[in-house]
Every structure is written in structure tokens, then in C-alpha cells.
Tab-separated table of C-alpha atoms in Angstrom:
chain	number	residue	atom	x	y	z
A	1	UNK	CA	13.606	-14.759	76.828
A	2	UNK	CA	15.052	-11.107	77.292
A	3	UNK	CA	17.696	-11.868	74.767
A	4	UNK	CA	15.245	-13.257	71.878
A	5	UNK	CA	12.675	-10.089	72.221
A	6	UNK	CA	15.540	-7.676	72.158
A	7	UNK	CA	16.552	-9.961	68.620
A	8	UNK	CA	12.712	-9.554	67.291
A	9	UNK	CA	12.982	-5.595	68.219
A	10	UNK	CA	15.917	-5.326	66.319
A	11	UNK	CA	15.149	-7.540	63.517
A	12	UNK	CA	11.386	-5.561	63.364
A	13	UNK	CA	12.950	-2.607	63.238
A	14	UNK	CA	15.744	-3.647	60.362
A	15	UNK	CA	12.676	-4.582	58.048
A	16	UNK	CA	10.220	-1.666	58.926
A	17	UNK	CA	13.759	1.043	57.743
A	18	UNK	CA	14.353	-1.107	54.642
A	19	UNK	CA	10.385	-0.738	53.808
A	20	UNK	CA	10.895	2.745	54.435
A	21	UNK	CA	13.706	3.097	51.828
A	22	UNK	CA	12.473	1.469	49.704
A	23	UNK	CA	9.688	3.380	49.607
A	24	UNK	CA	11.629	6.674	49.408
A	25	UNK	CA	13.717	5.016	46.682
A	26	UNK	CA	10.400	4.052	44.328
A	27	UNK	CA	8.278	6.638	45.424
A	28	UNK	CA	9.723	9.181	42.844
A	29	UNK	CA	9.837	6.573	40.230
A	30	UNK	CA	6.420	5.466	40.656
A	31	UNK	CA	5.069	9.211	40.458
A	32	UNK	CA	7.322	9.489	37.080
A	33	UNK	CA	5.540	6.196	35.665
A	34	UNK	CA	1.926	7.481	36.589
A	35	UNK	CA	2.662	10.518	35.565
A	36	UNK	CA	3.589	9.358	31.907
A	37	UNK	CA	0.897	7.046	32.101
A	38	UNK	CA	-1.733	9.967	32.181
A	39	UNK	CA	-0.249	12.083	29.786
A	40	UNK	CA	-0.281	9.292	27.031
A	41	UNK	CA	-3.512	9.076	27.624
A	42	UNK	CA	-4.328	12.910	27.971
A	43	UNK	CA	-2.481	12.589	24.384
A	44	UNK	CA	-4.149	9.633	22.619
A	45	UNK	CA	-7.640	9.560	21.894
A	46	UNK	CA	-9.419	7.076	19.322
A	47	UNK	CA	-12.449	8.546	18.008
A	48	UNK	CA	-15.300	6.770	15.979
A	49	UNK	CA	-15.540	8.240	12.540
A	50	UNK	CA	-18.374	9.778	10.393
A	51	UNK	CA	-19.214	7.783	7.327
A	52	UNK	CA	-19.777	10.401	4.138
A	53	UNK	CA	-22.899	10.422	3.000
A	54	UNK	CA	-21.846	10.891	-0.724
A	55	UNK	CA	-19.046	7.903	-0.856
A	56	UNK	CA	-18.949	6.564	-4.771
A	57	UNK	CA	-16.063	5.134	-7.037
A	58	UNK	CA	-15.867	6.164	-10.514
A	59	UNK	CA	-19.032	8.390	-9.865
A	60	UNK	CA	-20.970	4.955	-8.996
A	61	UNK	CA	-22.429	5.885	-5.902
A	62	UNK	CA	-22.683	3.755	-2.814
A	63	UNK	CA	-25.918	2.445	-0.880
A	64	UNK	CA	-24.922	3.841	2.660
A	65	UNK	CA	-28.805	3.907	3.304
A	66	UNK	CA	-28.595	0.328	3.193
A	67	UNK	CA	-26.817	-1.280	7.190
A	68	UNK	CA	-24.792	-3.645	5.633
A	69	UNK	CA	-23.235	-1.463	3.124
A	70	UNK	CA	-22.714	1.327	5.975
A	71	UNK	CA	-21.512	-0.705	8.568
A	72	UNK	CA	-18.976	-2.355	5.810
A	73	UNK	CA	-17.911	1.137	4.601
A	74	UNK	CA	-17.850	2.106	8.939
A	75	UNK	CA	-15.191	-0.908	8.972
A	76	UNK	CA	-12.710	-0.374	6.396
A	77	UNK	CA	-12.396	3.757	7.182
A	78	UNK	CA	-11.952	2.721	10.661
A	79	UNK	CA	-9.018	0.357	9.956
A	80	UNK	CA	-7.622	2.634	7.424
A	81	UNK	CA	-7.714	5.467	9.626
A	82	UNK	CA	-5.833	3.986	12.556
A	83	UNK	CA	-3.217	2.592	10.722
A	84	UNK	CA	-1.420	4.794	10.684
A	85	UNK	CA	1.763	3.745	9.829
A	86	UNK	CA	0.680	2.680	7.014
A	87	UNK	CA	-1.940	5.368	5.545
A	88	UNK	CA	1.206	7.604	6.158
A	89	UNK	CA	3.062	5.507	3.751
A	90	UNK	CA	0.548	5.948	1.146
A	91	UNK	CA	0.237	9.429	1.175
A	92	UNK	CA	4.516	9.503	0.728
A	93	UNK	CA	3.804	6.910	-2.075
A	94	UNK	CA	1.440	8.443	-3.769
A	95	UNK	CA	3.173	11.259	-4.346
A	96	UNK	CA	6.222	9.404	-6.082
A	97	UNK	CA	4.150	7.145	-8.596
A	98	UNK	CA	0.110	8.714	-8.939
A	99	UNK	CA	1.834	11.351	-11.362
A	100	UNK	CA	3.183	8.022	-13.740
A	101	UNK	CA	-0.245	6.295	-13.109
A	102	UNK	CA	-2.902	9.034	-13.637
A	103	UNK	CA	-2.112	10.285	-17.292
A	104	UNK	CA	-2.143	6.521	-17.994
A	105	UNK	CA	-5.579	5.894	-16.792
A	106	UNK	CA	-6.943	8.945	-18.780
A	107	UNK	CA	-5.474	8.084	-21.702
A	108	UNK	CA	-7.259	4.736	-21.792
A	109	UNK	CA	-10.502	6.359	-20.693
A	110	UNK	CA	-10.261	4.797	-17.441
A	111	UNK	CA	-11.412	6.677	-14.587
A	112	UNK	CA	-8.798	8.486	-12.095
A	113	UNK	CA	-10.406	6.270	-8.958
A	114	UNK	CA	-8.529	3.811	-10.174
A	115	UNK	CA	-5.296	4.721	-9.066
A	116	UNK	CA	-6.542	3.723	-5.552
A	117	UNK	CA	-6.948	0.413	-6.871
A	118	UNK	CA	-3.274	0.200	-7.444
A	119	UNK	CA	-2.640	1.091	-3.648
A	120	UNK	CA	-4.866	-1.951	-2.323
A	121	UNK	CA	-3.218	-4.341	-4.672
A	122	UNK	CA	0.510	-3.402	-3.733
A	123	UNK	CA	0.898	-0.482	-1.392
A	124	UNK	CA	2.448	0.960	-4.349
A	125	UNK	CA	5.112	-1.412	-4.174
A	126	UNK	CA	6.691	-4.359	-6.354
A	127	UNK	CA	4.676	-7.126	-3.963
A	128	UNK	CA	5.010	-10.784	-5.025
A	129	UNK	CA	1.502	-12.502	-4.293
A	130	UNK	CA	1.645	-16.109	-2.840
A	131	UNK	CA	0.239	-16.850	-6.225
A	132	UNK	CA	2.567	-14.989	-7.976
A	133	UNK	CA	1.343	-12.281	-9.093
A	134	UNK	CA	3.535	-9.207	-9.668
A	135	UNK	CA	4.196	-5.890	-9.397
A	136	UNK	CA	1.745	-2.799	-8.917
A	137	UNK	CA	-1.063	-4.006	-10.315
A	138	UNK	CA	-0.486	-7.967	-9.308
A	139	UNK	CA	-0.346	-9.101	-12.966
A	140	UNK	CA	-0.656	-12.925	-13.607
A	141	UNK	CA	2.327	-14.665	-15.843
A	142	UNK	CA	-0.625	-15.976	-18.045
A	143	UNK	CA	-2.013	-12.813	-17.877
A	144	UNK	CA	0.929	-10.742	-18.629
A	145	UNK	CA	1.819	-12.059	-21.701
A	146	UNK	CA	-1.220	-12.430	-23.372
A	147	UNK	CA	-1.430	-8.351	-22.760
A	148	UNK	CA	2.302	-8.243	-24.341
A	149	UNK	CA	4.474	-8.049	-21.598
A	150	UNK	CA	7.590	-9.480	-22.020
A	151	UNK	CA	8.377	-12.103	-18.781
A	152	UNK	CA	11.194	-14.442	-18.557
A	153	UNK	CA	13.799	-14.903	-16.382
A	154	UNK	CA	16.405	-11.781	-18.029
A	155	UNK	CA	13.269	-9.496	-18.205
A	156	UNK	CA	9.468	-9.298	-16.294
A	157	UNK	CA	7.684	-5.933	-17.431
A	158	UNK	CA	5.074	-6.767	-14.435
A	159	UNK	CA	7.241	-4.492	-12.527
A	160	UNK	CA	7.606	-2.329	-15.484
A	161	UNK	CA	4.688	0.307	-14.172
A	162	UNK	CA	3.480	2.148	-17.211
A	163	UNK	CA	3.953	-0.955	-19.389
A	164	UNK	CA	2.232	-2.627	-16.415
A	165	UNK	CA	-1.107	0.324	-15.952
A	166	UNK	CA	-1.364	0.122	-19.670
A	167	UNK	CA	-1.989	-3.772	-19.137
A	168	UNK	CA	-4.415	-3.074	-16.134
A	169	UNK	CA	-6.604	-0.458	-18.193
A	170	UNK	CA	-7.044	-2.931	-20.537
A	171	UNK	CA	-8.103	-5.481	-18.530
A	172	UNK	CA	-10.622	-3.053	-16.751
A	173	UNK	CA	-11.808	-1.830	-20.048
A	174	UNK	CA	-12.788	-5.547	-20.895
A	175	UNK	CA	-14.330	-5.787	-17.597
A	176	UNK	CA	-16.698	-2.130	-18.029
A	177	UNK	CA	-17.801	-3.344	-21.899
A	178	UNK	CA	-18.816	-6.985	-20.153
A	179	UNK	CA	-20.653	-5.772	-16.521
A	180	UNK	CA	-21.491	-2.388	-17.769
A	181	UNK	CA	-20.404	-1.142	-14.018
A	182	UNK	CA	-16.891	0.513	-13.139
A	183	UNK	CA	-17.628	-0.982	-9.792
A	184	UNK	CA	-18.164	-4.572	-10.887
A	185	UNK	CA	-15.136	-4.036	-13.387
A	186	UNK	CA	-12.646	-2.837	-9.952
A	187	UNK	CA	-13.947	-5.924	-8.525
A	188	UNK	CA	-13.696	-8.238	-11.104
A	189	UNK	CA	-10.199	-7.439	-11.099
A	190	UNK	CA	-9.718	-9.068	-7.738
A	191	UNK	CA	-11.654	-11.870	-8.196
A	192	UNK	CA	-11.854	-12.204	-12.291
A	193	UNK	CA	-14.420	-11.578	-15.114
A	194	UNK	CA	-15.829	-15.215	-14.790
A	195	UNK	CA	-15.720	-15.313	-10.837
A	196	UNK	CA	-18.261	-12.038	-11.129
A	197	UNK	CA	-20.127	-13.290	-13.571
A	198	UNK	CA	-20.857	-16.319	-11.741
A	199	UNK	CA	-21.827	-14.982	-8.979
A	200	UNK	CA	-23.777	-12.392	-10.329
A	201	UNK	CA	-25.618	-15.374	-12.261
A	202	UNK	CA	-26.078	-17.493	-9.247
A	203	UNK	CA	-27.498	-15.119	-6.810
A	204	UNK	CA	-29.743	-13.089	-9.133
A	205	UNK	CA	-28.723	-9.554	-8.821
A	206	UNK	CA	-26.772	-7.236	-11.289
A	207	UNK	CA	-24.925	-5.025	-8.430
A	208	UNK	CA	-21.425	-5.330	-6.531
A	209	UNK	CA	-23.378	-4.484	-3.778
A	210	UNK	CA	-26.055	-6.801	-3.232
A	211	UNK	CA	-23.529	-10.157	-4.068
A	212	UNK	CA	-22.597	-12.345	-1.261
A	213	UNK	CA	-18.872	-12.637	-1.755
A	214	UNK	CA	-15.685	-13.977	0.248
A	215	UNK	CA	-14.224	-11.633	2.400
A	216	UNK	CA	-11.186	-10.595	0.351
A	217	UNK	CA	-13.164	-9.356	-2.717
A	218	UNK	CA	-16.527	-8.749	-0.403
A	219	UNK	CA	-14.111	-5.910	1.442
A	220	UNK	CA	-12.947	-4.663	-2.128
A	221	UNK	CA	-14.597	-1.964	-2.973
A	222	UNK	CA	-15.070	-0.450	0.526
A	223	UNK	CA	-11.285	-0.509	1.111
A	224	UNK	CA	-10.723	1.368	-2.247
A	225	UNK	CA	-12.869	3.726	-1.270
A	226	UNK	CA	-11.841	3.794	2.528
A	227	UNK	CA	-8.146	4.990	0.866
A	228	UNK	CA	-9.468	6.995	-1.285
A	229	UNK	CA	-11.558	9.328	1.320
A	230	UNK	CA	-8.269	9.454	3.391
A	231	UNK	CA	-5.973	10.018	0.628
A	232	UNK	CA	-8.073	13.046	-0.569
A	233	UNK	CA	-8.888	14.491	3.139
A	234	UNK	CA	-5.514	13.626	5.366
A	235	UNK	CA	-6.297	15.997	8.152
A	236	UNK	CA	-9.977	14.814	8.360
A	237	UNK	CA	-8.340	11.629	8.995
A	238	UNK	CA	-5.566	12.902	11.233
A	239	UNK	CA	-2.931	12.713	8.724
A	240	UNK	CA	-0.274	15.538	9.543
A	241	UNK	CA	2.749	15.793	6.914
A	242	UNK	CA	4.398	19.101	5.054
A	243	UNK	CA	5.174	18.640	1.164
A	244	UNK	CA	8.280	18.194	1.686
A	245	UNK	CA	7.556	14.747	4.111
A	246	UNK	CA	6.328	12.857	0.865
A	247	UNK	CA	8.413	11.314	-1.543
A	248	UNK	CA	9.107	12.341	-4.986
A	249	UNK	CA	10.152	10.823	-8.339
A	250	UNK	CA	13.968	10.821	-8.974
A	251	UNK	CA	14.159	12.485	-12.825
A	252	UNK	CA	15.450	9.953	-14.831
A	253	UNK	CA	16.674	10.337	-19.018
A	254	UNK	CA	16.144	6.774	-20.812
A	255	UNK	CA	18.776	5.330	-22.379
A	256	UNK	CA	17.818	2.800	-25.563
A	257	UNK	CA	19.787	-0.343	-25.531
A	258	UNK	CA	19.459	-2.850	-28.819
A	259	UNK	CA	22.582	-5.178	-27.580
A	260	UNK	CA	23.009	-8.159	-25.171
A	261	UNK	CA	24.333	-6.559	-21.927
A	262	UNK	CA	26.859	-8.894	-20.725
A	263	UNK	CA	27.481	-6.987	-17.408
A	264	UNK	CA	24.905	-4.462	-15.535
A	265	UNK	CA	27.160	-3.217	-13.008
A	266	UNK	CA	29.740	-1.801	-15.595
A	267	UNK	CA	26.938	-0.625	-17.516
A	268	UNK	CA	25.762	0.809	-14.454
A	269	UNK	CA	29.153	2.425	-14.044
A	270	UNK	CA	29.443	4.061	-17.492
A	271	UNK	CA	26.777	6.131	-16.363
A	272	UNK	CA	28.203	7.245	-12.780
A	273	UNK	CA	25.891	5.183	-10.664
A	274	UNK	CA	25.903	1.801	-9.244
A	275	UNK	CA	23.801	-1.895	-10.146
A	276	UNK	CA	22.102	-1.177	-7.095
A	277	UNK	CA	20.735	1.852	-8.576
A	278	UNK	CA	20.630	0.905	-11.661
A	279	UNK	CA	17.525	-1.968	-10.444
A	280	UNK	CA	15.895	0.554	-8.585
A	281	UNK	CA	15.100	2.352	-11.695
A	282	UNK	CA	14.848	-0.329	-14.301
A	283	UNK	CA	12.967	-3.407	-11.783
A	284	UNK	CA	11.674	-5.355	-14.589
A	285	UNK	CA	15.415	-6.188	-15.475
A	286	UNK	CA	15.663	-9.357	-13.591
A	287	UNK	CA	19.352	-10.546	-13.644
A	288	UNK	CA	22.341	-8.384	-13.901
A	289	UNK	CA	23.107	-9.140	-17.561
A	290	UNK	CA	20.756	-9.068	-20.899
A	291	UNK	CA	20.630	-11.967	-23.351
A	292	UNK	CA	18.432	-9.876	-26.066
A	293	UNK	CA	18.700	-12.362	-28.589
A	294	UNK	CA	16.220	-11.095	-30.757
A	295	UNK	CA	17.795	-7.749	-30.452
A	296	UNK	CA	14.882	-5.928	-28.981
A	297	UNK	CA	15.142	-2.156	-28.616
A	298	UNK	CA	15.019	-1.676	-24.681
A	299	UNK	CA	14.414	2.076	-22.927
A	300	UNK	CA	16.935	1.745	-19.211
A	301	UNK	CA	16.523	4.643	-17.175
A	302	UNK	CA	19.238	6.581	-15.883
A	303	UNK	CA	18.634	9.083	-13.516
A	304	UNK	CA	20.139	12.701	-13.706
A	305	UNK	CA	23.676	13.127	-12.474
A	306	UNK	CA	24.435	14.523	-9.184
A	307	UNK	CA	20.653	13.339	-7.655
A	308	UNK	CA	22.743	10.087	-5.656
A	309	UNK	CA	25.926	11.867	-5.702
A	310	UNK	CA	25.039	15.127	-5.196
């Protein structure tokens, strides 16, 4: 009996030292985890956001008296805001193609808030719908070509952007002349002439603002102007960059080509660059060779020597 208590006294004692070191072991750990715990948190800080009182597209004014319209507009700067991973994105975008889409716009009379329309449609990027829309401003096959753009499977000017913007202002020139609203026209865009028109006839009203719509083109208009509040106020929004953060475009020279191209990576080559570069440049030239059997006069751009290879 002697034996087995002097056993449990040792055996008590052999757990109680190994608690003990353990302890010692994780206590500094611990402190280090709780102490990075609280200073994320000291650091990060989500804030709710005050909605403008003078929010309008194309100088079309918004109803933020009205709930609905506030608490919609309330939504889409919150989600804007705090993604910020993306809204940093678009201001580095914006930089590099808003100075090839603005003069565009005005020279078609459309208004400059447009350009934000380009930024919900893509991200300022060469997206591929699941329908299949293309490009910057998600141009339709159908749609393209009856506008004049040239699509097939050696060329697809959908991703050619200022053949592509002049295409869009067209469309949203239609759309002003038929709704008489800039606002109806942006969202007509995303859900067609007739699919506005219909609802506008079915529910009785004559404003973007009072239709019931589905939730992609019924959060439209308040995520174009979500973007374009943060785009034009980044520290507002808590947007923090220097100039030289955003991205710029490469200067390019354009090169006319009235040929077939049998081979875009020598072609590529006589000009010191590579085909990878060459696409990046000219992404409406879909395969790396040009049939041109109709001996079309094509402008490739080149960009300046010594900008890749410096």
C-alpha cells in the first residue's frame, strides 16, 4: 500500500511539472497571439458610410429622399467601398484606358459618366460573359456587326476598345432619342431597349427609379454611381495610392497592314518584340496569323522601342 502511494506521488508530481512547462513553453506564445489579435483590431475598423445628398448620373439626379432609393444607393457604396481589392484595381485601371474612352464619349455627345459604365460591365478588362458577350463594353456578336465591327474567328473588334466605345455610344445614343433619359438609356444597356420599354409599359411609370426590376439591372444604376463617387473621392473612401501606383498606357505607333499575315510571331519579331506582346496590344487579332482576303487595310500597334526591353 506504501509502495502504490509513493507511485501516485511520483506519478502526480510528473504531470503537475509537465503542466508547468508547458505552461512556461505557451505562455509567451499565447501573449504574442493576443497581442496581434488586439492590434488588428486596434488597426481595422469598418465604418458605415454617408450617402451624398447630391448623387446623379449624367446630371440626372437621384431620389435619395425616397427609402428605397437611399437604402439601395447605402448598399452598393458600402460594397464598393470595402472591396477593396478591387476598387483599388479600378482606380490603377482607370488610369490606363479612361484617357482612350473619354474623348470618345465626347465626341459622340455622350456624357463623361459613362465611362463608369464601362467599369461595371468589365472591370476594364476583355471579360467573356456566359452569354458571350465581349470585351469592355460586353458587345453581342449580333450586335457587333450590325454596328460594323468586324468578328470572325482571324479578327473580333469587340476587344478592339475605341472601335468598341464608338459602338457603345451609338447604342446609348439610340437609347437617349427613344427614353428621353440618360439614366434609362445606361440601363437599357444592361437589360435592352425593348426589356425597358416593357417594363416601363407594364408598370406605368416613365422613371428608372420607380420600375420594379431583377436584381442585376435593378442594382444598375446605383453601382455606376457607387464607382463613380469612389473613383472621384478615393480618400473619402479610404483609397490610399501615389501617381505613380496606377497604371499607365504603354505608347504605341500603328503600323497599317493590307496583306494576309501568315505568321504573327515573326511579324512580331520584325518589330523587336514578341507574339505575346504583340496580342496584348492588338486583342481583337484572334489567331496568330491573318487571312485578309479581301485585303482590308488593318492599323497593328506596336509599342515604342525600349518600353519591354528597356
Amino acid at each position: 500500500m506504501k509502495i502504490l502511494k509513493n507511485i501516485l506521488s511520483i506519478v502526480g508530481l510528473i504531470i503537475i511539472s509537465s503542466v508547468l512547462i508547458f505552461a512556461m513553453q505557451k505562455g509567451p506564445e499565447t501573449s504574442q497571439v493576443e497581442n496581434t489579435t488586439k492590434e488588428i483590431k486596434a488597426g481595422y475598423n469598418v465604418y458605415a458610410l454617408e450617402v451624398p445628398s447630391d448623387l446623379n448620373f449624367a446630371g440626372e439626379p437621384m431620389p435619395l429622399g425616397n427609402p428605397d432609393i437611399y437604402e439601395r444607393m447605402d448598399r452598393e457604396l458600402l460594397v464598393n467601398t470595402y472591396w477593396q481589392s478591387n476598387g483599388l484595381l479600378m482606380f490603377k485601371r482607370a488610369q490606363k484606358y479612361f484617357p482612350i474612352i473619354e474623348p470618345i464619349l465626347k465626341e459622340n455627345g455622350i456624357p463623361e459618366d459613362f465611362k463608369y459604365l464601362s467599369v461595371i460591365e468589365s472591370g476594364l478588362t476583355n471579360a467573356v460573359s456566359p452569354a458571350g458577350a465581349r470585351g469592355f463594353w460586353q458587345i453581342m456578336k449580333a450586335t457587333g456587326r450590325e454596328n460594323g465591327l468586324e468578328i470572325n474567328n482571324n479578327v473580333d473588334e469587340r476587344y478592339h476598345l475605341e472601335k468598341a466605345t464608338k459602338v457603345a455610344c451609338k447604342y446609348l445614343n439610340e437609347a437617349k432619342k427613344k427614353f428621353g433619359s440618360w439614366t434609362l438609356a445606361a440601363a437599357s444597356y444592361n437589360a435592352g431597349m425593348a426589356g425597358i420599354a416593357n417594363k416601363l409599359k407594364e408598370q406605368n411609370v416613365g422613371d428608372y427609379y420607380d420600375l420594379l426590376l431583377g436584381e442585376e439591372t435593378g442594382r444598375y444604376m446605383f453601382r455606376i454611381v457607387a464607382l463613380k463617387e469612389i473613383l472621384n473621392n478615393p480618400e473619402k473612401y479610404g483609397f490610399n495610392f501615389s501617381q505613380d501606383d496606377l497604371y499607365s498606357y504603354v505608347p504605341t505607333t500603328k503600323v497599317k497592314v493590307d496583306t494576309a499575315v501568315t505568321d504573327f510571331t515573326k511579324f512580331a519579331e520584325k518589330f523587336g518584340i514578341n507574339y505575346k506582346i504583340l496580342k496584348i496590344h492588338n486583342p481583337w487579332l484572334r489567331e496568330p496569323h491573318l487571312n485578309n482576303k479581301f485585303r482590308k487595310v488593318y492599323e497593328i500597334e506596336i509599342p515604342k522601342e525600349g518600353i519591354y526591353n528597356p
